[in-house]
Each structure stands twice: as structure tokens, then as C-alpha cells.
CSV table of C-alpha atoms and ligand atoms in Angstrom, one decimal:
chain,number,residue,atom,x,y,z
A,1,UNK,CA,-9.3,11.7,-89.4
A,2,UNK,CA,-6.7,12.2,-86.6
A,3,UNK,CA,-9.4,13.8,-84.5
A,4,UNK,CA,-11.7,10.8,-85.1
A,5,UNK,CA,-9.0,8.3,-84.0
A,6,UNK,CA,-8.2,10.4,-80.9
A,7,UNK,CA,-12.0,10.5,-80.0
A,8,UNK,CA,-12.2,6.7,-80.4
A,9,UNK,CA,-9.2,6.1,-78.1
A,10,UNK,CA,-10.7,8.3,-75.4
A,11,UNK,CA,-14.0,6.5,-75.7
A,12,UNK,CA,-12.4,3.1,-75.5
A,13,UNK,CA,-10.4,4.1,-72.4
A,14,UNK,CA,-13.6,5.3,-70.7
A,15,UNK,CA,-15.4,2.1,-71.5
A,16,UNK,CA,-12.5,0.0,-70.2
A,17,UNK,CA,-12.3,2.1,-67.0
A,18,UNK,CA,-16.0,1.6,-66.4
A,19,UNK,CA,-15.7,-2.1,-66.9
A,20,UNK,CA,-12.6,-2.6,-64.7
A,21,UNK,CA,-13.2,-4.2,-61.3
A,22,UNK,CA,-13.6,-1.7,-58.4
A,23,UNK,CA,-10.4,-1.0,-56.5
A,24,UNK,CA,-10.6,-2.5,-53.0
A,25,UNK,CA,-11.7,-0.1,-50.3
A,26,UNK,CA,-8.8,1.2,-48.1
A,27,UNK,CA,-8.3,-1.3,-45.2
A,28,UNK,CA,-10.1,-0.1,-42.0
A,29,UNK,CA,-7.8,0.5,-39.0
A,30,UNK,CA,-7.8,-2.6,-36.8
A,31,UNK,CA,-10.2,-2.1,-33.9
A,32,UNK,CA,-8.1,-2.3,-30.7
A,33,UNK,CA,-9.6,-5.0,-28.5
A,34,UNK,CA,-10.9,-3.9,-25.1
A,35,UNK,CA,-8.8,-5.8,-22.5
A,36,UNK,CA,-10.6,-7.8,-19.8
A,37,UNK,CA,-9.3,-9.2,-16.5
A,38,UNK,CA,-8.7,-12.5,-18.3
A,39,UNK,CA,-6.1,-10.7,-20.5
A,40,UNK,CA,-4.2,-9.3,-17.5
A,41,UNK,CA,-0.9,-10.5,-16.1
A,42,UNK,CA,-0.2,-8.5,-13.0
A,43,UNK,CA,3.1,-8.5,-11.2
A,44,UNK,CA,3.0,-8.2,-7.3
A,45,UNK,CA,6.4,-8.2,-5.7
A,46,UNK,CA,5.2,-8.3,-2.2
A,47,UNK,CA,7.6,-6.8,0.3
A,48,UNK,CA,7.4,-9.5,2.9
A,49,UNK,CA,5.2,-11.3,5.5
A,50,UNK,CA,6.1,-9.2,8.5
A,51,UNK,CA,2.7,-8.6,10.0
A,52,UNK,CA,-1.0,-9.7,10.1
A,53,UNK,CA,-1.7,-6.6,8.0
A,54,UNK,CA,0.7,-7.9,5.3
A,55,UNK,CA,-0.8,-11.4,5.4
A,56,UNK,CA,-4.2,-9.8,4.8
A,57,UNK,CA,-2.8,-7.7,1.9
A,58,UNK,CA,-1.3,-10.7,0.2
A,59,UNK,CA,-4.6,-12.6,0.6
A,60,UNK,CA,-6.5,-9.7,-0.9
A,61,UNK,CA,-4.3,-9.8,-4.0
A,62,UNK,CA,-4.4,-13.6,-4.4
A,63,UNK,CA,-8.1,-13.9,-3.8
A,64,UNK,CA,-9.1,-11.0,-6.0
A,65,UNK,CA,-6.9,-12.3,-8.9
A,66,UNK,CA,-8.4,-15.8,-8.6
A,67,UNK,CA,-11.9,-14.4,-8.6
A,68,UNK,CA,-11.4,-12.1,-11.6
A,69,UNK,CA,-9.3,-14.5,-13.6
A,70,UNK,CA,-6.2,-12.3,-13.5
A,71,UNK,CA,-2.8,-14.0,-13.8
A,72,UNK,CA,-0.9,-12.9,-10.8
A,73,UNK,CA,2.9,-13.1,-10.6
A,74,UNK,CA,3.5,-13.0,-6.9
A,75,UNK,CA,6.8,-13.0,-4.9
A,76,UNK,CA,7.8,-12.3,-1.3
A,77,UNK,CA,10.9,-10.1,-0.9
A,78,UNK,CA,11.4,-10.8,2.8
A,79,UNK,CA,11.6,-7.1,3.6
A,80,UNK,CA,14.6,-6.6,1.3
A,81,UNK,CA,14.5,-3.9,-1.4
A,82,UNK,CA,17.1,-5.8,-3.6
A,83,UNK,CA,14.7,-8.8,-3.7
A,84,UNK,CA,11.8,-6.5,-4.8
A,85,UNK,CA,14.0,-4.9,-7.5
A,86,UNK,CA,15.0,-8.4,-8.9
A,87,UNK,CA,11.4,-9.5,-8.9
A,88,UNK,CA,10.4,-6.4,-10.8
A,89,UNK,CA,13.2,-7.0,-13.4
A,90,UNK,CA,12.0,-10.5,-13.8
A,91,UNK,CA,8.4,-9.3,-14.4
A,92,UNK,CA,9.7,-6.8,-17.0
A,93,UNK,CA,11.5,-9.6,-18.8
A,94,UNK,CA,8.3,-11.7,-18.8
A,95,UNK,CA,6.4,-8.8,-20.4
A,96,UNK,CA,3.7,-8.4,-17.8
A,97,UNK,CA,0.9,-5.9,-18.4
A,98,UNK,CA,1.1,-4.0,-15.1
A,99,UNK,CA,3.3,-4.0,-12.1
A,100,UNK,CA,1.8,-3.2,-8.6
A,101,UNK,CA,4.6,-2.4,-6.2
A,102,UNK,CA,4.3,-2.1,-2.4
A,103,UNK,CA,7.7,-0.5,-1.7
A,104,UNK,CA,9.5,-1.6,1.5
A,105,UNK,CA,11.3,1.7,1.7
A,106,UNK,CA,10.7,5.1,0.0
A,107,UNK,CA,14.0,5.7,-1.8
A,108,UNK,CA,16.1,3.9,-4.4
A,109,UNK,CA,13.4,3.1,-7.0
A,110,UNK,CA,14.3,5.5,-9.8
A,111,UNK,CA,16.4,3.1,-11.9
A,112,UNK,CA,13.9,0.2,-11.9
A,113,UNK,CA,10.9,2.5,-12.4
A,114,UNK,CA,12.7,3.9,-15.5
A,115,UNK,CA,13.3,0.3,-16.8
A,116,UNK,CA,9.6,-0.4,-16.5
A,117,UNK,CA,8.8,2.9,-18.2
A,118,UNK,CA,11.2,2.0,-21.1
A,119,UNK,CA,9.4,-1.3,-21.4
A,120,UNK,CA,6.0,0.5,-21.5
A,121,UNK,CA,4.8,-1.3,-18.4
A,122,UNK,CA,2.8,0.9,-16.1
A,123,UNK,CA,3.6,0.7,-12.4
A,124,UNK,CA,1.0,1.3,-9.6
A,125,UNK,CA,2.6,2.1,-6.2
A,126,UNK,CA,0.5,0.2,-3.6
A,127,UNK,CA,0.3,0.9,0.2
A,128,UNK,CA,3.5,2.8,1.1
A,129,UNK,CA,4.8,5.7,-0.9
A,130,UNK,CA,8.1,6.2,-2.9
A,131,UNK,CA,10.1,9.4,-3.1
A,132,UNK,CA,10.5,9.1,-6.9
A,133,UNK,CA,9.0,11.8,-9.1
A,134,UNK,CA,5.3,11.0,-9.7
A,135,UNK,CA,6.0,11.0,-13.5
A,136,UNK,CA,7.9,7.7,-12.9
A,137,UNK,CA,4.8,5.7,-12.0
A,138,UNK,CA,1.2,5.6,-13.1
A,139,UNK,CA,-0.6,5.9,-9.8
A,140,UNK,CA,-0.5,5.3,-6.0
A,141,UNK,CA,-3.2,3.5,-4.0
A,142,UNK,CA,-3.0,3.3,-0.3
A,143,UNK,CA,-3.4,5.0,3.1
A,144,UNK,CA,-2.4,8.5,4.1
A,145,UNK,CA,0.3,7.6,6.6
A,146,UNK,CA,0.7,11.2,7.9
A,147,UNK,CA,-3.0,11.3,8.7
A,148,UNK,CA,-2.7,8.0,10.6
A,149,UNK,CA,0.1,9.5,12.6
A,150,UNK,CA,-2.0,12.7,13.3
A,151,UNK,CA,-5.0,10.6,14.4
A,152,UNK,CA,-2.7,8.6,16.8
A,153,UNK,CA,-1.4,11.9,18.3
A,154,UNK,CA,-5.0,13.2,18.7
A,155,UNK,CA,-5.7,10.1,20.8
A,156,UNK,CA,-2.8,10.8,23.1
A,157,UNK,CA,-3.9,14.4,23.4
A,158,UNK,CA,-7.2,13.1,24.7
A,159,UNK,CA,-5.6,10.4,26.9
A,160,UNK,CA,-3.0,12.6,28.4
A,161,UNK,CA,-4.6,16.0,28.7
A,162,UNK,CA,-2.1,17.1,31.4
A,163,UNK,CA,0.8,15.9,29.4
A,164,UNK,CA,3.3,13.1,30.0
A,165,UNK,CA,6.1,10.9,28.7
A,166,UNK,CA,5.6,8.5,25.9
A,167,UNK,CA,7.7,6.0,23.8
A,168,UNK,CA,7.4,5.2,20.1
A,169,UNK,CA,7.9,1.8,18.5
A,170,UNK,CA,8.4,2.8,14.9
A,171,UNK,CA,8.0,0.8,11.7
A,172,UNK,CA,10.7,-0.2,9.2
A,173,UNK,CA,13.3,2.6,9.0
A,174,UNK,CA,12.9,4.5,5.8
A,175,UNK,CA,9.5,3.0,4.9
A,176,UNK,CA,6.8,5.4,3.8
A,177,UNK,CA,4.6,4.1,6.6
A,178,UNK,CA,7.1,4.8,9.3
A,179,UNK,CA,8.2,8.2,7.9
A,180,UNK,CA,4.7,9.5,7.3
A,181,UNK,CA,3.3,8.2,10.7
A,182,UNK,CA,6.3,9.7,12.6
A,183,UNK,CA,5.8,13.1,10.8
A,184,UNK,CA,2.1,13.3,11.3
A,185,UNK,CA,2.4,12.2,14.9
A,186,UNK,CA,4.9,14.9,15.8
A,187,UNK,CA,3.0,17.6,14.0
A,188,UNK,CA,-0.3,16.9,15.9
A,189,UNK,CA,1.1,15.9,19.4
A,190,UNK,CA,0.4,18.5,22.2
A,191,UNK,CA,3.7,20.2,23.3
A,192,UNK,CA,3.1,18.9,26.9
A,193,UNK,CA,3.6,15.3,25.7
A,194,UNK,CA,7.2,14.3,25.4
A,195,UNK,CA,8.5,11.5,23.2
A,196,UNK,CA,11.2,10.1,25.5
A,197,UNK,CA,12.6,7.7,22.8
A,198,UNK,CA,11.8,6.1,19.5
A,199,UNK,CA,13.2,2.8,18.2
A,200,UNK,CA,12.2,0.6,15.3
A,201,UNK,CA,10.6,-2.8,15.8
A,202,UNK,CA,10.5,-3.3,12.0
A,203,UNK,CA,6.7,-3.9,12.1
A,204,UNK,CA,7.2,-7.3,13.7
A,205,UNK,CA,6.1,-9.0,16.9
A,206,UNK,CA,9.5,-10.6,17.2
A,207,UNK,CA,11.4,-7.3,17.2
A,208,UNK,CA,8.7,-5.3,19.1
A,209,UNK,CA,9.2,-7.4,22.2
A,210,UNK,CA,12.9,-6.8,22.8
A,211,UNK,CA,12.6,-3.1,22.0
A,212,UNK,CA,9.9,-2.8,24.6
A,213,UNK,CA,12.0,-4.8,27.2
A,214,UNK,CA,14.9,-2.4,26.7
A,215,UNK,CA,12.6,0.6,27.0
A,216,UNK,CA,11.1,-0.7,30.2
A,217,UNK,CA,14.6,-1.1,31.7
A,218,UNK,CA,15.8,2.3,30.6
A,219,UNK,CA,12.8,4.4,31.4
A,220,UNK,CA,11.4,2.5,34.5
A,221,UNK,CA,8.9,4.6,36.3
A,222,UNK,CA,8.9,7.4,33.7
A,223,UNK,CA,6.5,6.1,31.1
A,224,UNK,CA,2.9,7.2,30.7
A,225,UNK,CA,2.2,5.8,27.3
A,226,UNK,CA,3.4,4.0,24.2
A,227,UNK,CA,2.7,4.7,20.5
A,228,UNK,CA,3.0,1.7,18.2
A,229,UNK,CA,3.3,2.1,14.4
A,230,UNK,CA,1.5,-1.3,14.0
A,231,UNK,CA,-0.5,-3.9,15.9
A,232,UNK,CA,2.1,-6.7,15.6
A,233,UNK,CA,4.7,-4.6,17.4
A,234,UNK,CA,2.0,-3.8,20.0
A,235,UNK,CA,1.3,-7.5,20.5
A,236,UNK,CA,5.0,-8.3,20.9
A,237,UNK,CA,5.5,-5.3,23.3
A,238,UNK,CA,2.5,-6.3,25.5
A,239,UNK,CA,4.3,-9.6,26.2
A,240,UNK,CA,7.2,-7.6,27.6
A,241,UNK,CA,4.9,-5.2,29.4
A,242,UNK,CA,3.0,-8.1,31.1
A,243,UNK,CA,6.2,-9.8,32.0
A,244,UNK,CA,7.3,-6.6,33.8
A,245,UNK,CA,4.2,-6.8,36.0
A,246,UNK,CA,2.4,-3.8,34.4
A,247,UNK,CA,-1.4,-4.1,34.3
A,248,UNK,CA,-3.9,-3.2,31.6
A,249,UNK,CA,-4.7,0.5,31.9
A,250,UNK,CA,-1.4,1.4,33.7
A,251,UNK,CA,0.0,2.8,30.4
A,252,UNK,CA,-1.9,4.6,27.7
A,253,UNK,CA,-1.4,2.8,24.4
A,254,UNK,CA,-2.3,3.7,20.8
A,255,UNK,CA,-1.6,1.5,17.7
A,256,UNK,CA,-2.2,1.5,14.0
A,257,UNK,CA,-3.8,-1.1,11.7
A,258,UNK,CA,-7.0,-2.4,13.2
A,259,UNK,CA,-6.2,-6.1,12.8
A,260,UNK,CA,-8.0,-8.8,14.8
A,261,UNK,CA,-4.9,-8.9,17.1
A,262,UNK,CA,-5.3,-5.1,17.8
A,263,UNK,CA,-9.0,-5.6,18.5
A,264,UNK,CA,-8.1,-8.4,21.0
A,265,UNK,CA,-5.6,-6.0,22.7
A,266,UNK,CA,-8.5,-3.5,23.1
A,267,UNK,CA,-10.8,-6.1,24.5
A,268,UNK,CA,-8.2,-7.2,27.0
A,269,UNK,CA,-7.7,-3.6,28.2
A,270,UNK,CA,-4.2,-2.9,26.8
A,271,UNK,CA,-4.9,-0.6,23.8
A,272,UNK,CA,-6.9,2.6,24.1
A,273,UNK,CA,-7.4,3.2,20.4
A,274,UNK,CA,-6.5,1.5,17.1
A,275,UNK,CA,-6.1,3.7,14.1
A,276,UNK,CA,-7.3,2.0,10.9
A,277,UNK,CA,-5.0,1.1,8.0
A,278,UNK,CA,-6.8,-1.0,5.5
A,279,UNK,CA,-4.8,-3.7,3.7
A,280,UNK,CA,-7.6,-5.0,1.4
A,281,UNK,CA,-6.2,-3.2,-1.7
A,282,UNK,CA,-6.5,-6.0,-4.3
A,283,UNK,CA,-9.9,-5.1,-5.9
A,284,UNK,CA,-9.1,-1.4,-6.3
A,285,UNK,CA,-5.6,-2.1,-7.7
A,286,UNK,CA,-6.8,-4.6,-10.3
A,287,UNK,CA,-9.6,-2.2,-11.4
A,288,UNK,CA,-7.0,0.5,-11.9
A,289,UNK,CA,-4.7,-1.9,-13.7
A,290,UNK,CA,-7.4,-2.7,-16.2
A,291,UNK,CA,-8.1,0.9,-16.8
A,292,UNK,CA,-4.4,1.4,-17.5
A,293,UNK,CA,-4.4,-1.5,-20.0
A,294,UNK,CA,-7.3,0.1,-21.8
A,295,UNK,CA,-5.7,3.6,-21.7
A,296,UNK,CA,-8.7,4.9,-19.7
A,297,UNK,CA,-8.5,8.0,-17.5
A,298,UNK,CA,-7.4,7.2,-14.0
A,299,UNK,CA,-7.0,9.0,-10.6
A,300,UNK,CA,-3.3,9.3,-9.9
A,301,UNK,CA,-3.6,9.3,-6.0
A,302,UNK,CA,-6.2,7.0,-4.5
A,303,UNK,CA,-6.3,7.3,-0.7
A,304,UNK,CA,-8.2,4.8,1.4
A,305,UNK,CA,-11.0,6.0,3.6
A,306,UNK,CA,-10.1,5.1,7.2
A,307,UNK,CA,-11.3,5.7,10.8
A,308,UNK,CA,-10.3,5.0,14.4
A,309,UNK,CA,-11.5,2.0,16.5
A,310,UNK,CA,-12.1,2.1,20.3
A,311,UNK,CA,-12.4,-0.5,23.0
A,312,UNK,CA,-16.1,0.1,23.6
A,313,UNK,CA,-17.1,-1.4,20.2
A,314,UNK,CA,-14.1,-3.9,19.9
A,315,UNK,CA,-16.0,-7.0,21.1
A,316,UNK,CA,-19.0,-6.3,18.9
A,317,UNK,CA,-16.9,-5.6,15.8
A,318,UNK,CA,-14.2,-8.3,16.2
A,319,UNK,CA,-16.3,-11.2,14.7
A,320,UNK,CA,-16.9,-9.3,11.5
A,321,UNK,CA,-13.3,-8.1,11.0
A,322,UNK,CA,-11.9,-9.4,7.7
A,323,UNK,CA,-8.2,-9.2,8.9
B,401,LIG,O1,2.6,-0.2,5.1
B,401,LIG,C1,1.6,-0.7,6.0
B,401,LIG,C2,2.2,-1.2,7.2
B,401,LIG,O2,3.0,-2.3,6.9
B,401,LIG,C3,1.2,-1.7,8.3
B,401,LIG,O3,0.9,-0.8,9.2
B,401,LIG,C4,2.1,-2.8,8.9
B,401,LIG,O4,1.4,-3.6,9.7
B,401,LIG,C5,2.7,-3.4,7.7
B,401,LIG,O5,3.7,-4.2,8.0
């Protein structure tokens, strides 16, 4: 009897279990949405507006953002690192997706890069380099400043095969561009070419002119050539050179950037060569930023392909120059 009752209980349990509604399937893991440019807020704390190169770089970021539908948080630090740091902190507070930083100088970024890291916001270093450990940022996009310096030296080696005395108008002190260019230049310059003096013109026309005036007074009659770290300083310096009665061709001159202003100096006979430094970094940076948002594989160091421009092609190329 007891066995019969137990059998009936087991049977009833099985029937009830079979009739019970099916348990809901385990909820599928939410599919993470693939980000598009329209989802991106990009912070660009521009370092300043010191040169035509910089103006073209700013335009590249603004135009690319508009074209792609990226929300760009842009600021101008007026060549002051503290302003760039405040702008980055404000972007971190706003919870941007990616920060693209063109650093005015190489050192002093560790604390703010750590803050971005703690907030899980990737940082792309744009244009100039930083001295921080590469683990502190996601990637660097820009020119190889040392190669630009080397290319400039190679031009002087050709222009002054028997040696001579030259002067250097250097970029912003402590900037990756000035440090790299000066290093590459010295490494590749023939030993029979002597750098008489080197002073900063801070990458501007306004400061390039008085530096050149002072050089011309101090080294009157001793100068064979001048190396400029950018075209804007060359343009400022040429005003001083003209005022001193020096004629095109009297001094050998090499500059860096390849802006329209530099091309005009070549056409007018002042510059012997202009080493390219490309400011149009907006499209590549935003492409990389999107990859970072989607956790895709990226290249850590993206160097721009560049060349050297000469006076013989300057007039032909000038109309098609984008900056
Ligand atoms: O960092 C790039 C340099 O900065 C460019 O050569 C110069 O024109 C700019 O100001």
C-alpha cells in the first residue's frame, strides 16, 4: 500500500513538472553597440595659433569633425602648458570619449595623463611628442621631428660643400618639435659647418624678426646660412634680412613646414629648401579615436610620410598647396 502511494506521488510530480511553463531562457549578454563618428565627443586642447602650420592644423580638426559629425571640444591654450592642462581636466569632467593632445612642450604631462587614464579616457598625442612613458597614452600621430632636422642638415651639406658658418632660429624651447629638429640637425650636419648661435623665435614671425636683427648685428659679415625651425620664423627673419640690405641668394637658407608662405619665400629666391611637416592630422586622428572607442587594434606610433620641397617646383606647386 505504502509503495503504491509513493508511486502515485512520483507520477503526479512528473506530470506537474511536464505541465509547468518552461523556465525563461537565460538572458543573452547585451550586444555592445559599435560606435560611429556621430557617437564621438573628441577633446582637442590646441596649443595655440602661433603659425600658419598651426592654423592649418586647427582647420583640419574643425573641418574633419564637421564632415564626420564628430562633436569637437576645441580650445586654444595660447602656447601655455597650464592652459592645456586645465582644458584637459575640463574635458575629463565632461566625460569625453577621447582626448587628442598636441603638447606645447615635452615634459610635465604625467599627472594629467594619469587623471585621463583613471577616468578611462584614451589620449592620442598629436603632432609633437611627450616625454611621458608610452603606457600613459594610447598612441602618437605626427611627424618625425628628428628626421626633419636631419633632412635640413643634408640640405646645408649640399649647399655649403666647403663648410661655413650658420645660425639657427629654433622653435619653442622644450617642445618636441624644437628638441627633435635640433638633435637630428646636429647629428647629420657636416663637421665643416659651424653653428655660430642658436636662439628661439618661439615658432612665430613676431619673434623671428628681432632674433634675426640681433644675429645680423652680432655676426655681421660672418654668416653663410640660416636654419629656421619653421616657415613663420623664416618669414619674420627675411624682413630683418631685407632691411639689412642682404639680397636673395646671399645667404643659404633652409626652413621646415612647407606652408604657402615658405613656398613664396622659395619663389622669391630666399629659401633654398623647405622640409615638409604636414599639419593635416584631423582625419587620421579621428579614425584612430573611433578605433579606440570600439576597442579595435591600433598602431601606437603613426608617423606622417613627408618630403622636401625645392624652389624649382615651388611656383608650379603653390596653387595646389592646402596650407
Ligand atoms: O609642431 C609643429 C610645429 O609647430 C611646426 O613646425 C610649427 O610651424 C608649429 O608652430
